[in-house]
Short mmCIF file of C-alpha atoms in Angstrom, two decimals:
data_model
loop_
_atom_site.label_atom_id
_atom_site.label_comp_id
_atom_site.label_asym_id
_atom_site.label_seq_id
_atom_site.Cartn_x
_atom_site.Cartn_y
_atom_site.Cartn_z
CA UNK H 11 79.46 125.12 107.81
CA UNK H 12 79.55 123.49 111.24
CA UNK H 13 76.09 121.87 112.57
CA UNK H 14 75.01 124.86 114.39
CA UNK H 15 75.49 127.40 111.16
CA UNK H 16 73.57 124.05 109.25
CA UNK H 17 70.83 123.98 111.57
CA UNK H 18 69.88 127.90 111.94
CA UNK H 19 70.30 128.18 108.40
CA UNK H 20 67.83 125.69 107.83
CA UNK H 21 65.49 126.99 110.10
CA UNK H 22 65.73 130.16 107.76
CA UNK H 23 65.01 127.47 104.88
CA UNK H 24 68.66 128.44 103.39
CA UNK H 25 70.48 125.60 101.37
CA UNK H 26 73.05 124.23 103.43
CA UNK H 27 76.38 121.75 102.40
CA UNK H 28 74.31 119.43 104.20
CA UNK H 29 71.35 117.99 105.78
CA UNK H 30 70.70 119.00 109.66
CA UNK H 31 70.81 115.61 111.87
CA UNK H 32 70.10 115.61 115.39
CA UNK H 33 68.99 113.32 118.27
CA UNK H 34 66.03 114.38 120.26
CA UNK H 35 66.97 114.94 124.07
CA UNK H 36 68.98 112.10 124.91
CA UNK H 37 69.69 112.90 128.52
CA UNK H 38 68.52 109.55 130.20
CA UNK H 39 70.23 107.77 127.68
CA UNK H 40 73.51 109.62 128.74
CA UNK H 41 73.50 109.20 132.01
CA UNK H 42 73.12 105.33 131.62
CA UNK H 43 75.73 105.38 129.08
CA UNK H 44 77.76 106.48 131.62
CA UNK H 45 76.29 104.93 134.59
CA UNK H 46 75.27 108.03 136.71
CA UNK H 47 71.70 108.55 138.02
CA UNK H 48 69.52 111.51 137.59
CA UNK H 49 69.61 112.60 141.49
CA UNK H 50 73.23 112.51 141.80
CA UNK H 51 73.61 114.32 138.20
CA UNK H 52 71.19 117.56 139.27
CA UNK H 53 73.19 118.57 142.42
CA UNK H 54 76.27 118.38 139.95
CA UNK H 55 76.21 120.62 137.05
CA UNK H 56 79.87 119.82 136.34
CA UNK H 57 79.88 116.55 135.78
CA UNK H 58 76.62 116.60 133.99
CA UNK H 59 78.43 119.07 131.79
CA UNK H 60 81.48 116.69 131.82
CA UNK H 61 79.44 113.65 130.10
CA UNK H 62 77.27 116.26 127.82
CA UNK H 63 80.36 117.54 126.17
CA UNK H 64 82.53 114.23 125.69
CA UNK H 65 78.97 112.86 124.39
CA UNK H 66 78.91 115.88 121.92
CA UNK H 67 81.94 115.13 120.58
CA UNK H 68 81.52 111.42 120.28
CA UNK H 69 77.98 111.41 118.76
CA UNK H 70 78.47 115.02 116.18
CA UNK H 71 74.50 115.57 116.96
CA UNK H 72 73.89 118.85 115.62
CA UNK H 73 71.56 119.60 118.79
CA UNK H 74 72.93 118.94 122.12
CA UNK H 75 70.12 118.97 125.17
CA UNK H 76 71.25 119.45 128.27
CA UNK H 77 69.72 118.15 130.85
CA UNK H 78 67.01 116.66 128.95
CA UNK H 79 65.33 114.11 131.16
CA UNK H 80 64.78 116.27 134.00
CA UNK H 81 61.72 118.14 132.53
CA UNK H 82 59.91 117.48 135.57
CA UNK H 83 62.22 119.19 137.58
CA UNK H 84 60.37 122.43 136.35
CA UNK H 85 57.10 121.11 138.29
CA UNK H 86 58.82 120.25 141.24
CA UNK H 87 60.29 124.12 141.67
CA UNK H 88 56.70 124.62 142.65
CA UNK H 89 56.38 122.27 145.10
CA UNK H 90 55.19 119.02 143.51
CA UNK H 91 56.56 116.27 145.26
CA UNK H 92 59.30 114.44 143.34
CA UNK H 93 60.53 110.86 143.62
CA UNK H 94 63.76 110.11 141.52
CA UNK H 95 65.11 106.62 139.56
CA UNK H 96 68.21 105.21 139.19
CA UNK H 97 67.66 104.77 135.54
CA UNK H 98 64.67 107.20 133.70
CA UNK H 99 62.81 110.55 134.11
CA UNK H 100 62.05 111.19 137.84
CA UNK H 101 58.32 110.92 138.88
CA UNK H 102 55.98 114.02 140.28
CA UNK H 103 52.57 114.54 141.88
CA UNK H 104 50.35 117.05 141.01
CA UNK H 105 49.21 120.09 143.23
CA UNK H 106 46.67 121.78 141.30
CA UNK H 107 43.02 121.06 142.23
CA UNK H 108 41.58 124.26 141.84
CA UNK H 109 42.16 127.92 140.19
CA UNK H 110 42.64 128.89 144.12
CA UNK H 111 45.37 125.94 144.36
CA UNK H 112 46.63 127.62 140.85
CA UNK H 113 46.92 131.29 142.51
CA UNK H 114 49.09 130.27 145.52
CA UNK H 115 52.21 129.24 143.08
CA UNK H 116 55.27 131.59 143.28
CA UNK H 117 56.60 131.96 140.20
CA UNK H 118 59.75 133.30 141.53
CA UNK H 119 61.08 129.52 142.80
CA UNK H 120 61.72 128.96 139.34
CA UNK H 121 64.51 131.53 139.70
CA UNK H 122 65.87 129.82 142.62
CA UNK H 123 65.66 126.55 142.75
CA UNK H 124 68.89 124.83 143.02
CA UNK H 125 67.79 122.16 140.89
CA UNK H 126 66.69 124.41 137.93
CA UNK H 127 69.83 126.53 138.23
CA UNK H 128 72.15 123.38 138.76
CA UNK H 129 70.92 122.54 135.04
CA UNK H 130 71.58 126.35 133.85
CA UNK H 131 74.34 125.89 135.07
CA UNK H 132 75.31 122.55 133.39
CA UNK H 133 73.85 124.20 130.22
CA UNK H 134 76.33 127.12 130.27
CA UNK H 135 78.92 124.86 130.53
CA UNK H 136 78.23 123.09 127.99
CA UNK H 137 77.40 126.01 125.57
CA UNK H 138 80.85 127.57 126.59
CA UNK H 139 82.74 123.83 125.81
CA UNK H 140 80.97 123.32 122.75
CA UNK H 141 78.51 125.78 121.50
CA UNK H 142 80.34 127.04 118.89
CA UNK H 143 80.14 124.18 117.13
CA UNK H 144 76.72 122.54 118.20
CA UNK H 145 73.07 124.31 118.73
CA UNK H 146 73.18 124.03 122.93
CA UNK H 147 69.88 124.37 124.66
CA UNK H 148 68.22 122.92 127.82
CA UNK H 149 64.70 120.97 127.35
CA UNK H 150 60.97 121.54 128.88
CA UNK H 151 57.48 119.92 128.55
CA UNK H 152 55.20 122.41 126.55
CA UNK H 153 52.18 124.32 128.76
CA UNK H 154 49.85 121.47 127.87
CA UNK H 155 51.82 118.56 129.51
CA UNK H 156 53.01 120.46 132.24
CA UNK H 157 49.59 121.74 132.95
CA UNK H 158 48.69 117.65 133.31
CA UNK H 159 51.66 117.67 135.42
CA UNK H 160 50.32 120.25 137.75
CA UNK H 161 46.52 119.01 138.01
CA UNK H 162 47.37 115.64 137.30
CA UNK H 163 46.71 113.85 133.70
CA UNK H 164 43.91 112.26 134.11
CA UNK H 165 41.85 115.68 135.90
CA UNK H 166 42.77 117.33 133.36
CA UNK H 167 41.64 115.50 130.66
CA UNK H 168 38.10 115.54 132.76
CA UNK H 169 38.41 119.17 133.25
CA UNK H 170 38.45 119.67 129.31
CA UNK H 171 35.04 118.77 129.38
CA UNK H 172 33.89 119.68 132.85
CA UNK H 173 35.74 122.97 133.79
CA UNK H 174 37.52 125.06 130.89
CA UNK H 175 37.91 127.67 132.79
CA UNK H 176 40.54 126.01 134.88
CA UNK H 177 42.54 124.24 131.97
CA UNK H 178 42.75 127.90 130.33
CA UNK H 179 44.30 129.14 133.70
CA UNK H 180 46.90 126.24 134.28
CA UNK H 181 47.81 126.04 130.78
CA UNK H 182 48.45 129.69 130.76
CA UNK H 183 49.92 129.59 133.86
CA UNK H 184 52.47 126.72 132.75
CA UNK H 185 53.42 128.92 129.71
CA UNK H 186 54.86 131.81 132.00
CA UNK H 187 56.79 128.77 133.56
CA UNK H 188 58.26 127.80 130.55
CA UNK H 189 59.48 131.09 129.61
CA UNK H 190 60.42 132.34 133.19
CA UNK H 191 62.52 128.95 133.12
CA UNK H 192 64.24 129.90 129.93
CA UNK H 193 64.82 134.00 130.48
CA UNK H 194 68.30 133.87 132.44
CA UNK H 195 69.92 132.03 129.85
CA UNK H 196 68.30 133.82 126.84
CA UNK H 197 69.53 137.10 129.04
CA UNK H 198 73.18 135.91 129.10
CA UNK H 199 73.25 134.23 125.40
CA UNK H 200 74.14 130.61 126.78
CA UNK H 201 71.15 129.91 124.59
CA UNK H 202 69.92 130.58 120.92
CA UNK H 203 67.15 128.18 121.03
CA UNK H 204 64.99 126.46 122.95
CA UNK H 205 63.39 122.97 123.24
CA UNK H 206 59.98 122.02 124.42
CA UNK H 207 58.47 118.55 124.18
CA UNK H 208 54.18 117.83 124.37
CA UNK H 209 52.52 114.46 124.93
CA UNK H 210 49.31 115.33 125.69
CA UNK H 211 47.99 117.25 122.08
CA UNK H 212 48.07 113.90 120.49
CA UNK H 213 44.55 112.67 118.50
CA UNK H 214 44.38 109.96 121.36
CA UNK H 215 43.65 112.27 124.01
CA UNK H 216 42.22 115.01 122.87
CA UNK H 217 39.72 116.05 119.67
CA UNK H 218 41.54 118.32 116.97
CA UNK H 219 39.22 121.35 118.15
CA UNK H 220 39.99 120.63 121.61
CA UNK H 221 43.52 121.19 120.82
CA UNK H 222 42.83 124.39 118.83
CA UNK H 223 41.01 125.13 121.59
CA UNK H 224 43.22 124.70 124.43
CA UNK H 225 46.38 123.19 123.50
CA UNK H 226 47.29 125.72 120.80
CA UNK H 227 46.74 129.24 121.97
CA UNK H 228 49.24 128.49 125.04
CA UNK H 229 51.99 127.35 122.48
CA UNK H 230 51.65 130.45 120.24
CA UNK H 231 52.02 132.59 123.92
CA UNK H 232 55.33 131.02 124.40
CA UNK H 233 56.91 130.84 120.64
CA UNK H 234 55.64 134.77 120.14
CA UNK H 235 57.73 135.55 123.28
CA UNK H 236 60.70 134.24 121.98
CA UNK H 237 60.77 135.32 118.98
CA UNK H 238 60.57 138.57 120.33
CA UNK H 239 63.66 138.12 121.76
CA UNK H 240 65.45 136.38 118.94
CA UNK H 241 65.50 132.69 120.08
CA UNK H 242 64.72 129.92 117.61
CA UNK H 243 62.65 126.80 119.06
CA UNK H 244 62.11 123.16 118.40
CA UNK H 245 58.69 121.59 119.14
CA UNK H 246 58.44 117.93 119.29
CA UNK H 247 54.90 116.42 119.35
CA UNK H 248 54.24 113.02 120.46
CA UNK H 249 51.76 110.80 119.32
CA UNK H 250 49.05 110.71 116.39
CA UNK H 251 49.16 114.56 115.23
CA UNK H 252 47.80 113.81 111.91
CA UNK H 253 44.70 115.43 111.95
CA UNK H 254 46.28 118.79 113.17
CA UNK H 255 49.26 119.64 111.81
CA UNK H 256 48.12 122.54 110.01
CA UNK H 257 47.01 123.66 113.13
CA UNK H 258 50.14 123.17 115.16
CA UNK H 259 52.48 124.36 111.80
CA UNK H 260 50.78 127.64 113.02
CA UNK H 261 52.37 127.69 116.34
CA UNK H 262 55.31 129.64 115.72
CA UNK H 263 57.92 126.74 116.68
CA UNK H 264 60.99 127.13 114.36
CA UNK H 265 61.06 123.60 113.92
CA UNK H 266 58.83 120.68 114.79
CA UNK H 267 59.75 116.82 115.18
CA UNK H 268 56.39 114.53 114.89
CA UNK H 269 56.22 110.49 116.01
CA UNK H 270 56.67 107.42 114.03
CA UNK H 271 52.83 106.88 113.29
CA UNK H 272 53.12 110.42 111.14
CA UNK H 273 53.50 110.41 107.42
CA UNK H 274 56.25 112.42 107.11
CA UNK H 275 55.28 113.41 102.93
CA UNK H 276 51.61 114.48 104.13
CA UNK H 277 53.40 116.59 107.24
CA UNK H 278 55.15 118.34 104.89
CA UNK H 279 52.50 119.35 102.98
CA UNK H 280 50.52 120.08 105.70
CA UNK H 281 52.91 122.51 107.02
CA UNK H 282 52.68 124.80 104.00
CA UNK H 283 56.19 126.24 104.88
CA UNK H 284 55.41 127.40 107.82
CA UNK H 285 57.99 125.71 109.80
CA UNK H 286 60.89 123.29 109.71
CA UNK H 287 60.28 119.49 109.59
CA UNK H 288 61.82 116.88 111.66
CA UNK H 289 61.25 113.15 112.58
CA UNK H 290 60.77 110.71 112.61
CA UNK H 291 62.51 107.29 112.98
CA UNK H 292 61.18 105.46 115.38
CA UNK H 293 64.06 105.19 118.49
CA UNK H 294 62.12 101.61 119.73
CA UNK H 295 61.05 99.84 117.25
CA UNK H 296 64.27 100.96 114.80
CA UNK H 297 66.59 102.40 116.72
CA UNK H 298 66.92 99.81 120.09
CA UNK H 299 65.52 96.85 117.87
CA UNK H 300 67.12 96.65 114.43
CA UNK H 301 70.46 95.90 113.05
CA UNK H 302 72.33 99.40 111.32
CA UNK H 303 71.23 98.04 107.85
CA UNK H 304 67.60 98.81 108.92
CA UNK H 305 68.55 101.74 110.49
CA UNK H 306 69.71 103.14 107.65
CA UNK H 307 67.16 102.28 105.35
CA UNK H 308 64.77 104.38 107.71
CA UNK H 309 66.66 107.37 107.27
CA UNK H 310 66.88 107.23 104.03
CA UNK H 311 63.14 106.51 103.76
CA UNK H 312 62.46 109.43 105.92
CA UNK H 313 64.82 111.56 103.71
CA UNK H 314 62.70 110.83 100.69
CA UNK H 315 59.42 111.39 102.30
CA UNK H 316 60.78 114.86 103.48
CA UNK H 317 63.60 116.21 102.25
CA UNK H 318 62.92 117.44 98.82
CA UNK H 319 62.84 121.32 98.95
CA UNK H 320 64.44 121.84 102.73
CA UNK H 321 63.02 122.59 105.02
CA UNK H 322 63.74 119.16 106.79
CA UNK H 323 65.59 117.79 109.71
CA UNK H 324 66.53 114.07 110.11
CA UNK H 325 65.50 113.56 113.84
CA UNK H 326 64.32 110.42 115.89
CA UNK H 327 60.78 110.07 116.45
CA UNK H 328 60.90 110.74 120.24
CA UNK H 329 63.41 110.95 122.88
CA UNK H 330 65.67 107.90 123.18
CA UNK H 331 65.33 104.93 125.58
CA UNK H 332 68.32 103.74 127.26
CA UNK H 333 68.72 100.99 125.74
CA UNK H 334 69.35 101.75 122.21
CA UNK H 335 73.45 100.59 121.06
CA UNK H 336 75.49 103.73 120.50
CA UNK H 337 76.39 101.85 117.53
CA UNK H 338 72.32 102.10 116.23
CA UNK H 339 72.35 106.43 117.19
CA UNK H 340 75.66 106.76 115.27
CA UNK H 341 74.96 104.91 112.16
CA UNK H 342 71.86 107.42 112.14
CA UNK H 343 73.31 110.62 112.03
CA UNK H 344 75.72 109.37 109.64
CA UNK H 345 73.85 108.22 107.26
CA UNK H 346 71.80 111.84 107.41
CA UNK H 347 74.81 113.42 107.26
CA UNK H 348 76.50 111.87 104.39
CA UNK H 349 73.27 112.08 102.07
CA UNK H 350 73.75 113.82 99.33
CA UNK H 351 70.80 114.20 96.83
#
């Protein structure tokens, strides 16, 4: 089996001749691997393709991301002013004050934009080069964080207490986004599954009923939609999620990663079978930090927390910093890869 057959097959909770192993977007630290910068790379979907696939190849990841680190990207369709970095995810201002501010969006620049479809566009390269082999997908932010992208994090955290009404709209609105963003290549078959990150669910921002409240129902709009279609997904969760991950097992993700500060054993109970575990090795303090003898005593730690019975995915615990030695990100997927229980 090669790592895509591995990883839909464990998604389906069907014994594989190995364990799935994956990175978790890795775009930013591609592009500094290779000394390219974000701006340059989204008015170039061949040469982002170009680094994607020999990075593919070199790394075996069972998941390949295109153009992860440009999540933001999706905000600025709509107009939110964007300011790019030489090295890291670009920056963007919110434009959402009000359900009127909400109303005025045009959906239909999400279809257009040359930046969104430069990244397709990378993506079907990519998928054509070496999708037969790997799971290719593109990456998002989940409705929650891009709804703090669109009002702005910190209204929107005041707006959970002070105006509902409008967090319901912006959060719904952002999960149209998300799928509107993913249709054309679900339409063509560049993709099989999809990829969506959230920061903002996390037990340090928001109560475990808020999130049930708010944070969930918009989730369970976008995984229902694709899995009307057919497309798998992968939900990572930043942050403290251990007071709600029965809730967000209910989501309908495929898969989802959690942070370092999760017990992976208690996630795995929690998740009643629901879904496909992954995480979580921490990519700063293990992965940029430590020597490949630690490294691989964390994956093999995570592998015993939550690998008995499937259903598991040996994953970093977030998105990797540029920084971390190739050397560190290697030794990690090997040792997942050559377990053996």
């Amino acid at each position: 089996m090669n790592g895509k057959e591995i990883v839909f097959s464990a998604y389906d909770f069907v014994k594989t001749d190995r364990m799935p192993s994956s990175i978790f977007g890795g775009g930013v630290w591609t592009y500094s691997y290779y000394g390219e910068e974000p701006e340059k790379l989204v008015r170039n979907p061949v040469r982002m393709a170009e680094i994607q696939t020999e990075m593919a190849d070199i790394l075996q990841s069972d998941i390949v991301y295109v153009g992860s680190g440009l999540n933001n990207c999706l905000v600025a369709a709509l107009g939110a002013p964007i300011t790019y970095r030489k090295v890291g995810a670009p920056d963007v201002e919110p434009i959402v004050g009000s359900i009127s501010d909400l109303e005025k969006l045009d959906l239909s620049r999400i279809d257009t934009d040359p930046v969104l479809n430069n990244i397709r566009e990378a993506t079907r390269i990519v998928s054509k080069n070496v999708g037969n082999k790997y799971v290719v997908t593109t990456t998002t932010w989940g409705p929650f964080i891009l709804a703090g992208q669109l009002c702005g994090i910190e209204q929107l955290m005041r707006a959970i207490h002070k105006n509902k009404d409008l967090v319901k709209a912006v959060a719904e609105f952002a999960a149209k986004m998300v799928l509107r963003f993913y249709k054309p290549l679900i339409d063509d078959t560049t993709i099989q599954m999809i990829s969506m990150a959230d920061s903002l669910s996390s037990a340090s921002l928001i109560s475990r009923a808020r999130f049930g409240e708010l944070g969930l129902p918009p989730l369970k709009t976008v995984f229902s939609e694709l899995k009307a279609t057919g497309t798998k997904s992968l939900l990572h969760m930043c942050g403290e999620m251990s007071d709600r991950l029965d809730l967000v097992s209910t989501s309908g993700a495929n898969c989802i990663s959690l942070d370092a500060m999760v017990d992976m054993k208690k996630a795995k109970e929690a998740f009643h079978g629901n879904c496909v575990l992954a995480g979580n090795v921490s990519a700063t303090a293990v992965l940029m930090d430590k020597d490949s003898k630690v490294v691989r005593d964390a994956v093999l730690a995570c592998i015993s927390s939550a690998a008995s019975g499937g259903g598991y995915m040996a994953m970093p615990a977030c998105d990797l910093p540029h920084s971390v030695p190739i050397e560190n990100i290697k030794i990690f997927l090997e040792t997942a890869r050559e377990y053996r229980p």
